[in-house]
Coordinates of C-alpha atoms and ligand atoms in Angstrom, one line a residue:
M1 CA -13.1 -38.0 -40.3
G2 CA -13.6 -41.5 -38.6
I3 CA -14.2 -42.1 -35.4
V4 CA -14.2 -45.2 -33.4
G5 CA -16.2 -45.3 -30.1
A6 CA -19.7 -43.5 -29.5
G7 CA -19.1 -42.7 -25.7
P8 CA -19.1 -39.1 -24.8
A9 CA -15.7 -38.5 -26.6
G10 CA -16.7 -39.7 -29.9
L11 CA -20.1 -38.5 -30.2
L12 CA -19.3 -35.1 -28.7
L13 CA -16.5 -34.7 -31.2
S14 CA -18.9 -35.9 -33.9
H15 CA -21.4 -33.3 -32.7
L16 CA -19.0 -30.2 -32.5
L17 CA -17.4 -30.9 -36.1
H18 CA -21.1 -31.0 -37.5
L19 CA -21.6 -27.6 -36.1
E20 CA -18.5 -26.9 -37.8
G21 CA -20.0 -28.3 -41.3
I22 CA -17.4 -31.2 -41.0
E23 CA -19.1 -34.6 -41.3
S24 CA -18.1 -37.9 -39.5
V25 CA -18.8 -41.3 -39.3
V26 CA -18.8 -42.7 -35.9
L27 CA -18.3 -47.0 -35.2
E28 CA -19.4 -48.0 -32.2
S29 CA -19.1 -52.2 -30.9
R30 CA -22.0 -52.0 -29.1
S31 CA -25.7 -51.5 -29.4
R32 CA -27.5 -48.1 -29.0
D33 CA -29.6 -49.7 -26.0
Y34 CA -26.2 -50.6 -24.3
V35 CA -24.5 -47.6 -24.4
E36 CA -27.1 -45.2 -23.5
H37 CA -27.7 -47.6 -19.9
R38 CA -24.3 -47.9 -19.2
V39 CA -24.0 -46.4 -15.8
R40 CA -20.8 -44.2 -15.4
A41 CA -20.0 -41.0 -14.1
G42 CA -22.2 -38.4 -13.0
V43 CA -20.1 -35.2 -12.0
L44 CA -19.8 -32.4 -14.6
E45 CA -17.5 -29.8 -14.2
H46 CA -18.8 -25.9 -14.7
G47 CA -17.1 -25.7 -18.3
V48 CA -18.2 -28.8 -19.6
T49 CA -21.8 -28.1 -18.4
E50 CA -21.2 -24.6 -20.5
L51 CA -19.7 -26.4 -23.6
L52 CA -22.6 -28.8 -23.7
V53 CA -25.4 -25.9 -23.5
A54 CA -23.7 -23.5 -25.8
S55 CA -23.4 -26.4 -28.6
G56 CA -27.1 -27.1 -28.1
V57 CA -27.5 -30.5 -26.3
G58 CA -27.8 -29.0 -22.9
E59 CA -31.9 -28.8 -22.8
R60 CA -32.6 -32.1 -20.9
L61 CA -29.1 -31.3 -19.2
R62 CA -30.5 -27.8 -17.5
A63 CA -33.8 -29.3 -17.1
E64 CA -33.0 -32.2 -14.9
G65 CA -29.3 -31.8 -13.9
L66 CA -28.9 -31.1 -10.3
V67 CA -26.7 -27.9 -10.0
H68 CA -24.3 -28.2 -6.7
H69 CA -22.4 -25.4 -4.8
G70 CA -20.6 -27.6 -2.7
I71 CA -19.6 -31.3 -1.4
E72 CA -19.1 -32.7 2.0
L73 CA -15.7 -34.2 3.2
R74 CA -16.5 -36.5 6.1
F75 CA -14.0 -37.9 8.6
D76 CA -13.3 -38.8 11.8
R77 CA -17.3 -38.9 12.2
E78 CA -17.9 -35.2 11.6
R79 CA -18.9 -33.5 8.5
H80 CA -17.1 -30.7 6.7
R81 CA -18.4 -28.8 3.8
V82 CA -16.2 -27.5 1.3
P83 CA -18.3 -24.5 -0.2
L84 CA -17.0 -24.8 -4.0
S85 CA -18.7 -22.0 -5.4
D86 CA -17.7 -19.3 -3.0
L87 CA -14.1 -20.7 -3.2
A88 CA -14.1 -20.6 -7.2
D89 CA -15.8 -17.4 -8.3
G90 CA -19.1 -18.6 -8.2
R91 CA -18.5 -21.6 -10.3
S92 CA -20.4 -24.7 -9.9
I93 CA -21.0 -28.6 -10.7
T94 CA -23.8 -30.1 -12.4
V95 CA -24.6 -33.7 -11.2
Y96 CA -26.2 -35.3 -14.2
G97 CA -25.7 -39.1 -15.4
Q98 CA -23.0 -39.8 -18.1
Q99 CA -25.5 -41.8 -19.9
E100 CA -28.0 -38.9 -20.2
V101 CA -25.0 -37.0 -21.6
V102 CA -24.8 -39.7 -24.3
K103 CA -28.5 -40.1 -25.3
D104 CA -28.7 -36.4 -25.7
L105 CA -25.5 -36.5 -27.9
I106 CA -26.8 -39.7 -29.8
A107 CA -30.5 -38.1 -30.1
A108 CA -28.9 -34.7 -31.6
R109 CA -26.2 -36.4 -34.1
L110 CA -29.5 -38.8 -35.5
A111 CA -31.8 -35.5 -35.8
T112 CA -29.1 -33.7 -38.0
G113 CA -28.7 -37.2 -40.3
G114 CA -25.5 -37.8 -38.4
A115 CA -23.9 -41.3 -39.3
V116 CA -23.7 -43.1 -35.7
L117 CA -23.3 -47.0 -36.7
F118 CA -24.0 -49.1 -33.7
D119 CA -23.2 -52.9 -33.7
A120 CA -19.7 -52.2 -35.5
A121 CA -16.7 -52.8 -34.2
C122 CA -13.7 -51.5 -35.6
T123 CA -11.1 -54.4 -35.9
G124 CA -7.8 -52.6 -37.0
V125 CA -6.7 -48.9 -38.1
D126 CA -3.9 -48.6 -41.0
T127 CA -2.3 -45.5 -41.3
S128 CA 0.6 -46.4 -43.8
S129 CA -0.4 -44.0 -46.3
P130 CA 0.5 -40.7 -45.9
S131 CA -2.7 -39.3 -47.5
T132 CA -5.4 -41.0 -45.8
A133 CA -6.1 -43.6 -42.9
T134 CA -8.4 -46.7 -43.2
I135 CA -10.7 -48.4 -40.8
A136 CA -11.7 -51.6 -40.9
Y137 CA -14.7 -52.7 -39.1
R138 CA -17.0 -55.7 -38.8
V139 CA -21.0 -55.2 -38.7
D140 CA -23.7 -57.6 -39.4
G141 CA -21.2 -60.4 -40.2
R142 CA -19.6 -58.6 -42.9
D143 CA -16.0 -56.9 -43.0
E144 CA -15.8 -53.5 -44.1
V145 CA -13.6 -50.6 -44.4
L146 CA -13.9 -46.7 -44.1
E147 CA -11.5 -44.6 -45.9
C148 CA -11.0 -40.9 -43.8
D149 CA -8.5 -37.7 -43.8
M150 CA -8.3 -38.8 -40.0
V151 CA -8.8 -41.0 -37.4
A152 CA -9.9 -40.2 -33.6
G153 CA -9.5 -43.0 -31.3
C154 CA -12.4 -42.7 -29.2
D155 CA -12.9 -46.4 -28.1
G156 CA -12.0 -46.3 -24.3
F157 CA -9.2 -47.9 -22.4
H158 CA -10.2 -51.5 -24.0
G159 CA -10.5 -50.1 -27.5
V160 CA -8.6 -51.1 -30.8
T161 CA -7.0 -47.7 -32.0
R162 CA -4.3 -47.5 -29.6
A163 CA -2.9 -50.7 -30.4
A164 CA -2.6 -49.7 -33.7
A165 CA 0.2 -47.3 -33.2
P166 CA 3.7 -48.9 -34.7
A167 CA 5.9 -50.2 -31.9
G168 CA 7.8 -47.5 -30.1
T169 CA 5.5 -44.7 -30.8
L170 CA 3.8 -44.3 -27.4
R171 CA 5.1 -44.3 -24.2
A172 CA 2.5 -46.0 -21.4
L173 CA 2.7 -44.8 -18.1
D174 CA 0.5 -46.5 -15.2
H175 CA -0.3 -47.0 -11.7
T176 CA -2.9 -49.5 -10.1
H177 CA -4.6 -48.9 -6.9
P178 CA -4.6 -51.9 -4.5
F179 CA -8.6 -51.3 -4.1
A180 CA -11.5 -51.0 -6.1
W181 CA -15.1 -49.2 -5.9
L182 CA -18.3 -51.2 -5.6
G183 CA -21.3 -48.9 -7.0
I184 CA -24.6 -49.2 -6.6
L185 CA -28.2 -47.4 -8.2
A186 CA -30.8 -47.1 -5.8
S187 CA -34.5 -46.0 -5.7
V188 CA -34.3 -43.7 -2.7
A189 CA -34.5 -40.5 -2.2
P190 CA -30.3 -39.2 -1.4
S191 CA -30.1 -38.9 2.2
T192 CA -28.0 -35.6 1.6
D193 CA -28.4 -32.6 -0.5
E194 CA -24.8 -32.1 -1.6
L195 CA -22.0 -35.3 -2.6
V196 CA -20.7 -36.8 0.5
Y197 CA -17.0 -38.2 -0.2
C198 CA -16.2 -40.3 3.4
R199 CA -12.8 -41.4 4.9
H200 CA -13.7 -44.4 7.5
E201 CA -10.9 -46.9 9.0
R202 CA -13.1 -49.6 7.3
G203 CA -12.7 -48.1 4.0
F204 CA -14.1 -45.1 1.7
A205 CA -17.9 -44.2 1.0
M206 CA -19.2 -41.8 -1.1
H207 CA -23.0 -40.9 -1.6
S208 CA -23.8 -39.4 -5.1
M209 CA -27.3 -39.1 -6.5
R210 CA -29.0 -39.1 -9.9
S211 CA -32.2 -37.3 -9.4
H212 CA -34.4 -36.3 -6.3
E213 CA -35.4 -40.0 -6.3
V214 CA -32.4 -41.8 -7.0
S215 CA -29.4 -42.3 -5.1
R216 CA -25.9 -43.6 -6.5
L217 CA -23.6 -44.6 -3.9
Y218 CA -20.1 -46.3 -3.6
L219 CA -18.1 -48.1 -1.2
Q220 CA -14.0 -49.0 -1.3
V221 CA -13.5 -52.9 -1.4
G222 CA -10.5 -55.4 -2.3
P223 CA -9.3 -55.3 -5.8
E224 CA -10.2 -58.8 -6.1
E225 CA -13.9 -58.6 -4.6
D226 CA -16.7 -60.6 -6.1
V227 CA -20.0 -58.7 -6.4
A228 CA -21.4 -61.9 -5.4
E229 CA -20.3 -61.5 -2.2
W230 CA -22.5 -58.2 -1.7
P231 CA -25.9 -59.1 -1.3
D232 CA -27.9 -55.7 -0.7
D233 CA -28.3 -55.8 2.8
R234 CA -24.4 -56.2 3.3
I235 CA -24.0 -53.1 0.9
W236 CA -26.7 -50.8 2.9
E237 CA -25.1 -52.3 6.5
E238 CA -21.5 -51.3 5.4
L239 CA -22.4 -48.0 4.0
A240 CA -24.5 -47.1 7.1
T241 CA -21.4 -47.7 9.2
R242 CA -18.6 -45.8 7.3
F243 CA -21.2 -42.6 7.0
T244 CA -21.9 -42.9 11.0
T245 CA -21.5 -39.4 12.5
S246 CA -21.3 -37.7 15.9
D247 CA -24.5 -35.9 15.1
G248 CA -26.9 -38.6 14.1
W249 CA -27.0 -38.1 10.5
A250 CA -28.9 -41.4 9.0
L251 CA -28.7 -43.1 5.7
E252 CA -31.8 -43.9 3.9
S253 CA -31.9 -47.5 1.9
G254 CA -33.9 -48.7 -0.8
P255 CA -34.2 -51.2 -3.6
V256 CA -30.7 -51.6 -5.5
T257 CA -31.5 -51.4 -9.4
E258 CA -27.9 -51.8 -10.1
K259 CA -24.4 -52.7 -8.8
G260 CA -21.2 -53.4 -10.4
I261 CA -17.3 -53.2 -9.1
T262 CA -14.9 -50.9 -11.0
A263 CA -11.2 -51.5 -10.8
M264 CA -9.0 -48.6 -9.9
K265 CA -6.4 -47.5 -12.1
S266 CA -4.1 -44.5 -13.4
F267 CA -2.7 -44.9 -16.9
V268 CA -1.8 -42.2 -19.6
V269 CA -0.4 -42.9 -22.9
E270 CA 2.5 -40.1 -24.7
P271 CA 1.7 -38.7 -27.1
M272 CA -1.8 -38.6 -27.6
Q273 CA -1.5 -38.9 -31.4
W274 CA 0.7 -40.4 -34.3
R275 CA 0.3 -39.8 -38.0
R276 CA -3.2 -39.2 -38.8
V277 CA -4.9 -40.8 -35.4
F278 CA -5.8 -38.9 -32.4
L279 CA -6.6 -40.6 -29.1
A280 CA -8.9 -39.0 -26.7
G281 CA -10.7 -40.0 -23.3
D282 CA -10.2 -43.1 -22.1
S283 CA -7.9 -44.3 -25.0
A284 CA -5.4 -42.3 -24.0
H285 CA -5.6 -41.6 -20.0
I286 CA -7.7 -43.4 -17.2
V287 CA -8.0 -41.6 -13.8
P288 CA -8.9 -43.1 -10.3
P289 CA -12.9 -41.7 -10.1
T290 CA -12.8 -39.7 -6.6
G291 CA -12.1 -36.5 -8.4
A292 CA -14.8 -37.1 -10.9
K293 CA -12.4 -36.7 -13.5
G294 CA -12.8 -39.1 -16.2
M295 CA -15.6 -37.9 -18.4
N296 CA -14.8 -34.0 -17.8
L297 CA -11.1 -35.1 -19.3
A298 CA -12.9 -36.8 -22.4
V299 CA -15.0 -33.8 -23.3
A300 CA -11.8 -31.5 -22.7
D301 CA -9.8 -33.5 -25.3
V302 CA -12.5 -33.9 -27.7
R303 CA -13.0 -30.0 -27.4
T304 CA -9.4 -28.9 -28.4
L305 CA -9.2 -31.8 -30.7
A306 CA -12.4 -30.5 -32.9
A307 CA -10.8 -26.8 -33.0
A308 CA -7.4 -28.2 -34.3
L309 CA -9.6 -30.1 -36.9
T310 CA -11.8 -27.4 -37.8
A311 CA -8.8 -25.0 -38.5
W312 CA -6.8 -28.1 -40.4
F313 CA -10.1 -29.2 -42.7
R314 CA -10.6 -25.1 -43.4
T315 CA -7.2 -23.7 -44.0
G316 CA -4.6 -26.7 -44.0
D317 CA -3.1 -25.1 -41.3
E318 CA -1.4 -28.0 -38.9
A319 CA -0.3 -25.8 -35.8
R320 CA -3.3 -26.8 -33.4
L321 CA -3.1 -30.4 -34.7
S322 CA 0.5 -30.3 -33.9
S323 CA 0.4 -29.3 -30.6
Y324 CA -2.9 -31.4 -29.8
S325 CA -1.1 -33.8 -27.5
D326 CA 0.8 -31.5 -25.5
D327 CA -2.4 -29.2 -25.2
C328 CA -4.0 -32.2 -23.5
L329 CA -1.4 -33.6 -21.7
R330 CA -0.9 -30.7 -19.6
R331 CA -4.6 -30.7 -18.3
V332 CA -4.3 -34.6 -18.1
W333 CA -1.5 -34.7 -15.8
R334 CA -3.2 -32.0 -13.5
A335 CA -6.0 -34.4 -13.1
Q336 CA -3.9 -37.0 -12.6
E337 CA -2.1 -35.2 -9.9
F338 CA -5.9 -34.3 -8.4
S339 CA -7.3 -37.5 -8.3
T340 CA -4.3 -39.1 -6.9
Y341 CA -4.6 -36.4 -4.1
M342 CA -8.4 -36.9 -3.4
T343 CA -7.8 -40.9 -3.9
T344 CA -5.0 -41.1 -1.5
M345 CA -6.4 -38.7 1.1
L346 CA -9.9 -41.0 1.2
H347 CA -8.8 -44.2 0.7
P348 CA -7.3 -46.0 3.9
L349 CA -4.8 -49.0 3.2
A350 CA -4.8 -52.1 5.7
G351 CA -1.7 -51.6 8.0
D352 CA -0.6 -48.4 6.4
D353 CA -1.0 -46.3 9.8
F354 CA 1.8 -43.4 8.7
G355 CA -0.4 -42.9 5.4
A356 CA -3.5 -43.0 7.6
A357 CA -2.2 -40.0 9.9
L358 CA -0.9 -38.3 6.7
A359 CA -4.2 -38.4 5.0
L360 CA -6.2 -37.2 8.0
S361 CA -3.8 -34.2 8.2
R362 CA -4.3 -33.7 4.7
L363 CA -8.3 -33.5 5.2
R364 CA -8.1 -31.2 8.2
Y365 CA -5.9 -28.8 6.1
A366 CA -8.1 -29.2 3.2
T367 CA -11.2 -28.0 5.4
S368 CA -9.5 -25.4 7.5
S369 CA -7.6 -23.6 5.6
L370 CA -8.8 -21.2 3.0
A371 CA -5.7 -21.4 0.5
A372 CA -5.8 -25.6 0.7
S373 CA -9.8 -25.3 0.4
R374 CA -9.5 -23.1 -2.7
S375 CA -7.0 -25.4 -4.4
L376 CA -9.2 -28.1 -3.9
A377 CA -12.5 -26.3 -4.9
E378 CA -10.8 -24.7 -8.3
N379 CA -9.6 -28.2 -9.1
Y380 CA -13.0 -30.1 -8.3
V381 CA -15.2 -27.5 -10.1
D382 CA -13.2 -26.6 -13.6
L383 CA -10.1 -28.2 -13.8
A384 CA -10.6 -28.9 -17.5
G385 CA -10.6 -25.1 -17.8
L386 CA -12.9 -24.6 -20.7
Ligands
FAD401 P1 -15.8 -44.7 -22.9 O1 -16.8 -44.1 -22.4 O2 -15.5 -45.8 -22.5 O3 -16.4 -45.1 -24.5 C1 -15.5 -45.9 -25.4 C2 -16.9 -46.3 -26.4 O4 -15.9 -47.2 -27.4 C3 -17.6 -47.3 -25.6 O5 -19.2 -47.1 -26.2 C4 -17.1 -48.8 -26.5 O6 -18.4 -49.7 -26.7 C5 -16.6 -48.4 -28.1 N1 -15.8 -49.5 -28.4 C6 -14.7 -50.4 -27.6 N2 -13.7 -50.5 -28.4 C7 -14.5 -50.4 -29.6 C8 -13.8 -51.1 -31.0 N3 -13.2 -51.9 -31.3 N4 -14.7 -50.5 -32.0 C9 -15.9 -49.4 -31.7 N5 -16.2 -49.3 -30.9 C10 -15.3 -49.4 -29.5 N6 -15.5 -41.2 -14.2 C11 -15.8 -40.6 -13.1 O7 -15.5 -39.6 -13.1 N7 -16.7 -40.9 -12.4 C12 -17.3 -42.5 -12.2 O8 -18.0 -42.8 -11.4 C13 -16.7 -43.0 -13.3 N8 -17.2 -44.4 -13.3 C14 -16.7 -45.2 -13.9 C15 -17.1 -46.9 -14.3 C16 -16.7 -47.5 -15.1 C17 -17.1 -49.0 -15.1 C18 -15.5 -47.2 -16.2 C19 -15.2 -48.2 -17.1 C20 -15.7 -45.6 -16.2 C21 -15.9 -44.9 -15.1 N9 -15.5 -43.8 -15.1 C22 -15.9 -42.8 -14.1 C23 -15.0 -43.3 -16.0 C24 -15.6 -42.5 -17.2 O9 -16.7 -43.0 -17.5 C25 -15.4 -42.4 -18.4 O10 -13.7 -41.5 -18.1 C26 -15.6 -42.0 -19.7 O11 -16.4 -42.6 -20.2 C27 -14.6 -41.8 -20.7 O12 -15.4 -41.4 -22.0 P2 -14.5 -42.1 -23.3 O13 -16.0 -41.6 -24.4 O14 -13.5 -41.5 -23.4 O15 -14.8 -43.7 -23.3
DHB402 C1 -19.8 -40.0 -9.1 C2 -18.6 -40.4 -9.2 C3 -17.4 -39.9 -8.8 O1 -16.5 -40.8 -9.2 C4 -17.7 -38.9 -8.3 O2 -16.0 -38.3 -7.7 C5 -18.5 -37.9 -7.8 C6 -19.9 -38.6 -8.5 C7 -21.5 -40.0 -9.6 O3 -21.1 -41.2 -10.1 O4 -22.0 -39.7 -9.2

């Protein structure tokens, strides 16, 4: 099995296949150090945490992950708690950085002799043969090829696997949102016990965390914003303004250790498969981050793919491989809808007073109706349905 990309999707697929006795080679264009320190998502759904624990890579996650039973929606300077666990049959989320999941998976693969090749960039995928697939890659200045039964394209949105599909095979649907997120990591204890999603007329703000000593915060900014325009003082001032409440809640600031801007995009490619190639994670779909679904969807895809490949390698049964794309896309579209709901409800758009009034009505409904808050909770806590 050839796997392109050592993000959460590629690494977990390799690990799950290994547990079933199926060997794979993972090709990663970046260095091990780079992928282990790339700061991205932080919220694991209930079923995703259970899967990581059950597959033997959850020891540090259990010890260091922060289990949360609720989130806060903040608007009109008021705080509203959504009691996720009460609303979603006791299930919870775990706050644990994506790069920690990546570190745990790399350690597990390497400890069992797994082949994860870093600094090995895939340059093309050839699926013209009916019985095999070939991945071309470049490592140490040499061009190499990997012959395999099947290829998993886990190489993210900017990867090369998706582009190898013959013309007309795939249909791409996308939507670009007219704003971006400026994200920081800061060495300061979180000012909140639970995640805060805040709508303010100056823009969305969010307070997350990575530990009891490290905070993760986000600000809605313009789509073309330059991070150089945002010195630390300006970021803290803007965060404090947007997070202001009528009850005197205060934001603690501290040294910023990481800063970056992420564009916001919605994207789906259909189907997620052709010939012997299966796309998983960001190579097949991107959601805006407001619902915290990107990494969770990547995990859900490869769980479905690992089960389908296991059936095929063991017995030659193609049924689950044939339904892989449909099985995933049902979940992907649910996540797209939920992420769009959260995004439009929480991000103001300049000049859109009608949209702002609708969004406030939605927020009031989400925090006052049992049916609406239950719906939000079940999507937030366990949309992947693992
Ligand atoms: P990736 O993690 O992107 O992994 C793909 C891997 O493939 C990478 O390691 C890449 O180096 C490698 N690769 C690419 N091209 C090649 C090639 N040619 N050959 C070999 N390897 C290749 N989601 C949230 O839920 N919350 C967030 O706050 C959040 N923040 C994000 C911030 C940023 C900057 C980005 C880009 C994404 C963010 N996401 C967030 C989304 C989430 O991180 C992704 O959904 C998740 O990383 C998907 O995992 P993946 O394994 O599919 O892809
Ligand atoms: C984080 C990111 C998100 O997009 C989100 O919705 C919740 C938390 C985070 O990085 O911690």
